[in-house]
CSV table of C-alpha atoms and ligand atoms in Angstrom, one decimal:
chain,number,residue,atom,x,y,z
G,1091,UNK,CA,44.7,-21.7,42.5
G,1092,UNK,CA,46.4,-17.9,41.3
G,1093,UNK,CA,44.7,-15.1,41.5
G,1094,UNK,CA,43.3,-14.1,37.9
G,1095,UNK,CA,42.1,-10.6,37.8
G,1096,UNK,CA,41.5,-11.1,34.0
G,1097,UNK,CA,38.7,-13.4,34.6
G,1098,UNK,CA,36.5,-10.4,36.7
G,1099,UNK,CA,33.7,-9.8,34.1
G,1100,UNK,CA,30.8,-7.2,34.0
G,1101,UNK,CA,27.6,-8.7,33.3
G,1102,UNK,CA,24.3,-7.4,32.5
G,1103,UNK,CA,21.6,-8.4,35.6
G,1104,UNK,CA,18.0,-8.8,35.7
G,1105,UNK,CA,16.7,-8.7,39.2
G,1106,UNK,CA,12.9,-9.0,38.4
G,1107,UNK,CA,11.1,-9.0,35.0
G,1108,UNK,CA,9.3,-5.3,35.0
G,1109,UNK,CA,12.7,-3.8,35.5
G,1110,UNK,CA,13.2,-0.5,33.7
G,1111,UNK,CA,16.8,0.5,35.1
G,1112,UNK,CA,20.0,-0.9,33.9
G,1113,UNK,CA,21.9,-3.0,36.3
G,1114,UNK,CA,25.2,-4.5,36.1
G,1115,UNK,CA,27.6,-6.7,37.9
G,1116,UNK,CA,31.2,-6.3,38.5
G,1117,UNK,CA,32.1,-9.9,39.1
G,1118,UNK,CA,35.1,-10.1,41.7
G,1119,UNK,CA,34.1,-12.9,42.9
G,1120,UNK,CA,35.7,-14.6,40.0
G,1121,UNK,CA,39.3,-13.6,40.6
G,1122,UNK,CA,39.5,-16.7,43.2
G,1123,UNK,CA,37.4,-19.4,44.4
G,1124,UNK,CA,39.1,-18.5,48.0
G,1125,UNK,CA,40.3,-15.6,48.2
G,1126,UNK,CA,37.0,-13.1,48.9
G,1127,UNK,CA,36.9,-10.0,45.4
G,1128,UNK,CA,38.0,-6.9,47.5
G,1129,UNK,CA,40.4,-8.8,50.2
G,1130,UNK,CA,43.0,-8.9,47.4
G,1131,UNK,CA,42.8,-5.2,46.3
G,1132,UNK,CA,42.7,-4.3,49.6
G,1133,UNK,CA,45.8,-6.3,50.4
G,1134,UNK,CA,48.4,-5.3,47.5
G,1135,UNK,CA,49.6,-2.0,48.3
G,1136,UNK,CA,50.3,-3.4,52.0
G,1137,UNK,CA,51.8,-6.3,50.3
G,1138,UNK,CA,54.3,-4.1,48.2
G,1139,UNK,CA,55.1,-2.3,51.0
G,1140,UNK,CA,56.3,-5.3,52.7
G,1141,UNK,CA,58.3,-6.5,49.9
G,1142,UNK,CA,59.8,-3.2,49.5
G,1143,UNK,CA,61.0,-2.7,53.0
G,1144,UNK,CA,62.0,-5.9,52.7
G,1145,UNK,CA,59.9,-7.3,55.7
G,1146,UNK,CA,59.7,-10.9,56.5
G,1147,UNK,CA,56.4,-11.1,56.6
G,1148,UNK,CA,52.8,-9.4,57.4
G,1149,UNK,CA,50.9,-9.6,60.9
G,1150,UNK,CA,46.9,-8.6,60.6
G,1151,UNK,CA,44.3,-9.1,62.7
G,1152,UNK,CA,40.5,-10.7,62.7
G,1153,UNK,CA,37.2,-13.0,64.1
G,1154,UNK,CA,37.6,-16.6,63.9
G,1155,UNK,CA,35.5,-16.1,60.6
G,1156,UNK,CA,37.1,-13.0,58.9
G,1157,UNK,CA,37.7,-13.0,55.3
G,1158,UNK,CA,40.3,-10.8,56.0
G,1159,UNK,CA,42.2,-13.4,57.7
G,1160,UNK,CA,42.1,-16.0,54.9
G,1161,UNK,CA,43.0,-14.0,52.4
G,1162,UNK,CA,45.6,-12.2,53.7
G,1163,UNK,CA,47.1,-15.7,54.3
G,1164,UNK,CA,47.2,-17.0,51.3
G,1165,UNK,CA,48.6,-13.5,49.7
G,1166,UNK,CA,51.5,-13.9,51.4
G,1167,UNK,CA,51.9,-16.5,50.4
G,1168,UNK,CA,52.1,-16.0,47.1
G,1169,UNK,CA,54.3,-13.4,47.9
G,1170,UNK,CA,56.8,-15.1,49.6
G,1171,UNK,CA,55.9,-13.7,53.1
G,1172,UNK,CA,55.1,-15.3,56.3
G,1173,UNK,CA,51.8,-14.1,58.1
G,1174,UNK,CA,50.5,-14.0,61.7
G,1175,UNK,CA,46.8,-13.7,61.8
G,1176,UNK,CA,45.6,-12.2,65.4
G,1177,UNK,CA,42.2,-13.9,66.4
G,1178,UNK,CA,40.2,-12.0,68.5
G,1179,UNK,CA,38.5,-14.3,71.4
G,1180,UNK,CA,40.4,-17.5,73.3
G,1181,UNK,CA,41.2,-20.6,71.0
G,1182,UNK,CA,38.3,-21.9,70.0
G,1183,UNK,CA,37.7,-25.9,70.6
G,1184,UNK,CA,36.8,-26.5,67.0
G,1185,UNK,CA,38.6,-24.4,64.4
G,1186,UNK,CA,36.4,-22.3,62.1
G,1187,UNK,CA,36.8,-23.1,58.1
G,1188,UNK,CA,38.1,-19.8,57.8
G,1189,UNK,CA,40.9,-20.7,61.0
G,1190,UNK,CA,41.6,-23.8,59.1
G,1191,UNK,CA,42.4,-22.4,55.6
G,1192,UNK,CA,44.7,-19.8,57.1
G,1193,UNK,CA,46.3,-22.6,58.9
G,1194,UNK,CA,46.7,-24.8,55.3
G,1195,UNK,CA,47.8,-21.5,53.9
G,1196,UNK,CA,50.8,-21.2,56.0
G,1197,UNK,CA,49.8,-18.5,58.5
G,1198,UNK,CA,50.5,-19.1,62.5
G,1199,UNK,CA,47.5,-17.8,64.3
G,1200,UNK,CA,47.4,-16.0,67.9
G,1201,UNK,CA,44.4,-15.7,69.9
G,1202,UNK,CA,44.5,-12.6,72.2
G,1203,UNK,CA,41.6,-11.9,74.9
G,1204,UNK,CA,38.9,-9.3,73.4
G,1205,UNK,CA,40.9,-6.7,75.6
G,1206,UNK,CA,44.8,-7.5,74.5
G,1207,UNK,CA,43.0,-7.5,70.9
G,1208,UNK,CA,41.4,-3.9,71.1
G,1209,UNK,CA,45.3,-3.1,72.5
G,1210,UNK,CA,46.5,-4.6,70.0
G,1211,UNK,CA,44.9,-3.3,67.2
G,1212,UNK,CA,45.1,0.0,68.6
G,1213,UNK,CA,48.9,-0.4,67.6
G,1214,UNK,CA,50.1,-1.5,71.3
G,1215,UNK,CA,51.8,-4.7,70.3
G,1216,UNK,CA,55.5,-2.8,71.8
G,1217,UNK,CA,56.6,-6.2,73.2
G,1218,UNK,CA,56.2,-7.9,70.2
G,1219,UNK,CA,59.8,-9.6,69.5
G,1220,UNK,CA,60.6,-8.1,66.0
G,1221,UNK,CA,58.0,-6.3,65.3
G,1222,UNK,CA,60.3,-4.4,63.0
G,1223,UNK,CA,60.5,-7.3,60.6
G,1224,UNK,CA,56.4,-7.5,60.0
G,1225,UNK,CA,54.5,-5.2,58.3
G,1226,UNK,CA,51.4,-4.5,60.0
G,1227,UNK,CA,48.3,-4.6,58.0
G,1228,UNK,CA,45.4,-3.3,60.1
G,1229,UNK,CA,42.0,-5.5,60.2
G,1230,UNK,CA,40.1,-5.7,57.0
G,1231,UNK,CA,42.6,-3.8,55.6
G,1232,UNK,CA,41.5,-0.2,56.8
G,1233,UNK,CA,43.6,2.7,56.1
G,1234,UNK,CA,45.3,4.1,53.4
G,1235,UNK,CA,47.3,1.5,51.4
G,1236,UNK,CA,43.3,-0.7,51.6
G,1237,UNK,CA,42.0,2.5,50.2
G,1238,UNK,CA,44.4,3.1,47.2
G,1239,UNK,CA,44.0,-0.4,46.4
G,1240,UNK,CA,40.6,-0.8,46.7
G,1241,UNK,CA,40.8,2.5,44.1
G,1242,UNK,CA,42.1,0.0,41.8
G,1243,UNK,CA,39.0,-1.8,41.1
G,1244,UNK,CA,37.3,0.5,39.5
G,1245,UNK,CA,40.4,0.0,36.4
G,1246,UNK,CA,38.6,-3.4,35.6
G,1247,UNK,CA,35.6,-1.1,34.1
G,1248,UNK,CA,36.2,0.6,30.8
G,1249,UNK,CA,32.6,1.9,30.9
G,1250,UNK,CA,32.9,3.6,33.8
G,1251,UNK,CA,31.6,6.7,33.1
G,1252,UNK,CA,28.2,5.3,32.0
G,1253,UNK,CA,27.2,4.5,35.2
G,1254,UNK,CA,25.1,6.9,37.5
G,1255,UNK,CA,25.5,4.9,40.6
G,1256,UNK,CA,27.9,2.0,42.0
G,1257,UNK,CA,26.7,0.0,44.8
G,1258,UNK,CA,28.7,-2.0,47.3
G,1259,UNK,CA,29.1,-4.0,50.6
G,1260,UNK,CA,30.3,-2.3,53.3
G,1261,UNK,CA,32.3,-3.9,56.4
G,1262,UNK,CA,35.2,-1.5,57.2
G,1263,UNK,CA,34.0,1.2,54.5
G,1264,UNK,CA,37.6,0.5,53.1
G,1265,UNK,CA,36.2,-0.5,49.6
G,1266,UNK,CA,33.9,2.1,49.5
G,1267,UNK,CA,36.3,4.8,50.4
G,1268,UNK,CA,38.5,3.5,47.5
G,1269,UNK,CA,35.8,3.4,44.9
G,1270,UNK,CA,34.8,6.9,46.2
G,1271,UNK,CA,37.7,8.2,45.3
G,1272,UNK,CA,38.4,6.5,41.8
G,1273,UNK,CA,34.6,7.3,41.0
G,1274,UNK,CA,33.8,10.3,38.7
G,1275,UNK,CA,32.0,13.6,39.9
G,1276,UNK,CA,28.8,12.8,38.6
G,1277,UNK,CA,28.7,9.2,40.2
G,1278,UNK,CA,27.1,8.2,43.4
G,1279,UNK,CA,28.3,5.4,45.9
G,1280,UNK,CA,25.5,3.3,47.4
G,1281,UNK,CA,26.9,1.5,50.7
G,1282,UNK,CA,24.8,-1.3,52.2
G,1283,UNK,CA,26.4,-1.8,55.6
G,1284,UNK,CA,26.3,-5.6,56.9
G,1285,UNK,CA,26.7,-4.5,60.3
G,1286,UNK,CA,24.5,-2.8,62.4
G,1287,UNK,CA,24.8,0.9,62.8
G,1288,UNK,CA,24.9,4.5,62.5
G,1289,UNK,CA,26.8,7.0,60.7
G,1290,UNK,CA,29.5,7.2,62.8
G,1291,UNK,CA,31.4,4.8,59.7
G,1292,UNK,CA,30.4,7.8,57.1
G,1293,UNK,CA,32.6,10.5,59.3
G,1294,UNK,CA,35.1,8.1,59.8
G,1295,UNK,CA,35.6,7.8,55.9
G,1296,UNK,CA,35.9,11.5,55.1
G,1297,UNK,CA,39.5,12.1,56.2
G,1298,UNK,CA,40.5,9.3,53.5
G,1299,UNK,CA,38.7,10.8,50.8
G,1300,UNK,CA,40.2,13.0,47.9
G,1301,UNK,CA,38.5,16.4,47.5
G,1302,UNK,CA,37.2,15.5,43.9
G,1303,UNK,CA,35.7,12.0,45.3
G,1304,UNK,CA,32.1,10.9,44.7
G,1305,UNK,CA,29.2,11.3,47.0
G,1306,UNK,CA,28.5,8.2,48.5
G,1307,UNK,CA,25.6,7.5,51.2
G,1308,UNK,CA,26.0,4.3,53.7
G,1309,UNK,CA,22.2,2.3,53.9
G,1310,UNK,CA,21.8,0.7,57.3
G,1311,UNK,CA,18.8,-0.9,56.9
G,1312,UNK,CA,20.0,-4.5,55.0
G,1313,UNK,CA,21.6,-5.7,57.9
G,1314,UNK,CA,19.3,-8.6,58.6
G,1315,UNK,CA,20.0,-8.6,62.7
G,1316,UNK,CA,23.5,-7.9,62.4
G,1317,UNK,CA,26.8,-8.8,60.9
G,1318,UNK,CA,27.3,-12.6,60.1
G,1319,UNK,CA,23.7,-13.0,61.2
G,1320,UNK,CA,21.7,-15.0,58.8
G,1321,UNK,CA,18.0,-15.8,59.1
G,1322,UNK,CA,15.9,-18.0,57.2
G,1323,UNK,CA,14.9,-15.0,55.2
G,1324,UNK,CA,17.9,-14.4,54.2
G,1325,UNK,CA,19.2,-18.0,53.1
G,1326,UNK,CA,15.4,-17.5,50.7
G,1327,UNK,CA,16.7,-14.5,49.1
G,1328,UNK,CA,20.0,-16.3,48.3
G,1329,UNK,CA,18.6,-18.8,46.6
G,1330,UNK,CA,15.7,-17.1,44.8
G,1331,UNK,CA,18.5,-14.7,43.4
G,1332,UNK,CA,20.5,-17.8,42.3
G,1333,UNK,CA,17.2,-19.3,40.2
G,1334,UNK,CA,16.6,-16.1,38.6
G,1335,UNK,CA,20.5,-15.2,37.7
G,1336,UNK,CA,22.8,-17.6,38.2
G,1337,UNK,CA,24.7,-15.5,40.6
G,1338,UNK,CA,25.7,-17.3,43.5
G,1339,UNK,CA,26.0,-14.6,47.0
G,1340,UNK,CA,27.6,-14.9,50.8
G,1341,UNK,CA,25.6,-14.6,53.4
G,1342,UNK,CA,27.9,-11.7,55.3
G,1343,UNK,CA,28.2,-9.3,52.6
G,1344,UNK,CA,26.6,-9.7,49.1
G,1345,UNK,CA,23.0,-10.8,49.5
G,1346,UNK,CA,22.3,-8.3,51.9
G,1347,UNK,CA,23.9,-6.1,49.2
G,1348,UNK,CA,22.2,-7.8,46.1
G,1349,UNK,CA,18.6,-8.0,48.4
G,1350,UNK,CA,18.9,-3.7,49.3
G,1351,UNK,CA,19.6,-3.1,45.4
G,1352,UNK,CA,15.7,-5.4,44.8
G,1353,UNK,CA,14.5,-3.6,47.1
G,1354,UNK,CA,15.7,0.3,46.3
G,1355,UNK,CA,14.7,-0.7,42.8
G,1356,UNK,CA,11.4,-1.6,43.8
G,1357,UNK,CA,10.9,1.5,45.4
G,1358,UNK,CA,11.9,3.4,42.9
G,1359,UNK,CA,14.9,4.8,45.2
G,1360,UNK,CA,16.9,5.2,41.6
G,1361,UNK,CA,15.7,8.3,39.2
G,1362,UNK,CA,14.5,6.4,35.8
G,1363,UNK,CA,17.5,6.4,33.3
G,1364,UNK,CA,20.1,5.8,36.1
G,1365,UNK,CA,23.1,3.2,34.7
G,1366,UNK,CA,23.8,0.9,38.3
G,1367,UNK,CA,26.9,-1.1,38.6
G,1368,UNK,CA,27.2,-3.3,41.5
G,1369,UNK,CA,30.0,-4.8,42.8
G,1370,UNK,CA,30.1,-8.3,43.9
G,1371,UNK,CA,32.9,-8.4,46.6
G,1372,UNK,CA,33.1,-11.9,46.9
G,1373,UNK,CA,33.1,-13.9,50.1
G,1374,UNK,CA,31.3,-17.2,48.6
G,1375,UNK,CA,33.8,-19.7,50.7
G,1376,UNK,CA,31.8,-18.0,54.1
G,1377,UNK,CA,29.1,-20.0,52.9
G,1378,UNK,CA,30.6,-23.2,53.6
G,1379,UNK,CA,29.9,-22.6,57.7
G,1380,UNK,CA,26.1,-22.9,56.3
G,1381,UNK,CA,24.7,-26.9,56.7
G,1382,UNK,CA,24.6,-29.1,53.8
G,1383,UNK,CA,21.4,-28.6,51.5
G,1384,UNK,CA,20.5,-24.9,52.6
G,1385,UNK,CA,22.0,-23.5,49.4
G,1386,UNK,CA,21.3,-24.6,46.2
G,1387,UNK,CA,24.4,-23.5,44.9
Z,1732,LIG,C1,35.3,-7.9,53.6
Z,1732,LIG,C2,34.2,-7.9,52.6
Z,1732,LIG,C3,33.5,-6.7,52.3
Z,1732,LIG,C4,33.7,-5.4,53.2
Z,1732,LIG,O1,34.7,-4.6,52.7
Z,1732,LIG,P1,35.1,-3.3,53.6
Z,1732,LIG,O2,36.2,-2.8,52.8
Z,1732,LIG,O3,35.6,-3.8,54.9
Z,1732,LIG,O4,33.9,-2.5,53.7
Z,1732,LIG,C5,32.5,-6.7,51.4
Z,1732,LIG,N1,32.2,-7.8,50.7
Z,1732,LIG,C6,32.9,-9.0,50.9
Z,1732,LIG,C7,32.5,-10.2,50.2
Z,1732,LIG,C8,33.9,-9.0,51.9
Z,1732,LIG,O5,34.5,-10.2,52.1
């Protein structure tokens, strides 16, 4: 179960039959069946930086069913580095999937009250014994280390330059920010925000972005109800994508992605003759929260 960035592949992608644009697929989902595309670029640099400093280990912070969470425990790992995940909310009777991988994976897990959390992650941890010996990695991996190696992704593409736009999931905005800035001057970044909001996230991304970045525009209109939020609509779309590509999707973060690209398509929201490449970020092992039998893959 490494992590095998030489198995990422970009694949051609036919959403519906009449269309005319060209669409393809960066697959990092494939680097790991557990560990979510983007968590892993987003996690290096802080990883290296930990190792360098000689640190014993890495303290981030997450919901009972962050991605985030899971992978940075099993990175760690791998590194040789201990991990303490901070769970926002009280201990929950019945551990989430994602609680119980980070647990097989090594990491110790402390649950702070919403308010010690939004402390916490605001960098007031002072009485934490040894905090000297962790590096912090904030959650999701925002900030500047996620950004430069969120950057990275865009390496895997030696076509890069044919594309007009690149789409992606956006959470934090830490992967967009990075593929902002590795994107060329003629490119566009499409972001299809899984939570519900407003553009407060696009300011928020500026002061991490290189003069000579790409444009990029946040949609907030894919959310269906919210983050994590997954109506019966949405399951449908999932599995109509699978039986017409073979592309399996998580519910947080990719279908809402791969169902806005449909549906901008559709619209014509791309000029004819623009090159897409979408990113598929991963997160498939979110799925398994879903019941038996609602997926088809
Ligand atoms: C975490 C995650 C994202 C969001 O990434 P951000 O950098 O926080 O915007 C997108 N897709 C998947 C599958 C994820 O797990």
């Amino acid at each position: 179960m490494s992590i095998h960035p030489e198995s990422i592949t970009i694949e051609p992608i036919r959403f519906y039959t009449e269309q005319t644009i060209e669409v393809s697929l960066l697959r990092l989902d494939k680097i790991h069946t557990v560990i979510s595309g983007n968590k892993w670029f987003k996690l290096k640099e802080y990883l290296a930086l930990a190792l360098e400093a000689k640190k014993q280990g890495i303290i981030t912070f997450g919901g009972a069913w962050s991605n985030h969470i899971v992978a940075s425990a099993y990175a760690a790992r791998q590194a040789g580095l201990s991990s303490i995940g901070m769970i926002r909310g009280e201990e929950p009777l019945l551990y989430s999937q994602s609680l119980i991988d980070a647990l097989s994976y090594g990491m110790e897990l402390r649950f702070l009250s919403r308010f010690d959390y939004q402390q916490a992650t605001r960098g007031n941890i002072m009485s934490f014994p040894d905090a000297e010996n962790f590096q912090f990695i904030p959650e999701g991996g925002k900030g500047s280390p996620g950004i430069s190696g969120a950057a990275s992704i865009l390496e895997l593409v030696p076509n890069l330059p044919a594309f007009s736009h690149i789409c992606c999931a956006v959470g934090t905005g830490t992967m967009l920010a990075g593929l902002a800035n590795a994107a060329l001057p003629h490119q566009e970044i499409i972001g299809i925000s899984s939570l519900k909001g407003t553009d407060t996230l696009s300011a928020s991304i500026m002061p991490f972005l290189h003069p000579e970045a790409a444009r990029f525009t946040i949609l907030f209109d894919y959310h269906f109800g919210g983050y994590a939020k997954h109506p019966p609509a949405l399951i449908d779309f999932m599995n109509r994508f699978f039986r017409t590509t073979q592309v399996p999707t998580d519910m947080v973060y990719t279908s809402k992605l791969m169902f806005a690209v449909e549906s901008l398509l559709k619209a014509a929201y791309f000029p004819e003759g623009s090159s897409l490449l979408v990113v598929h970020s991963g997160g498939l092992q979110g799925n398994r929260s879903l019941s038996a039998g609602e997926l088809i893959f």
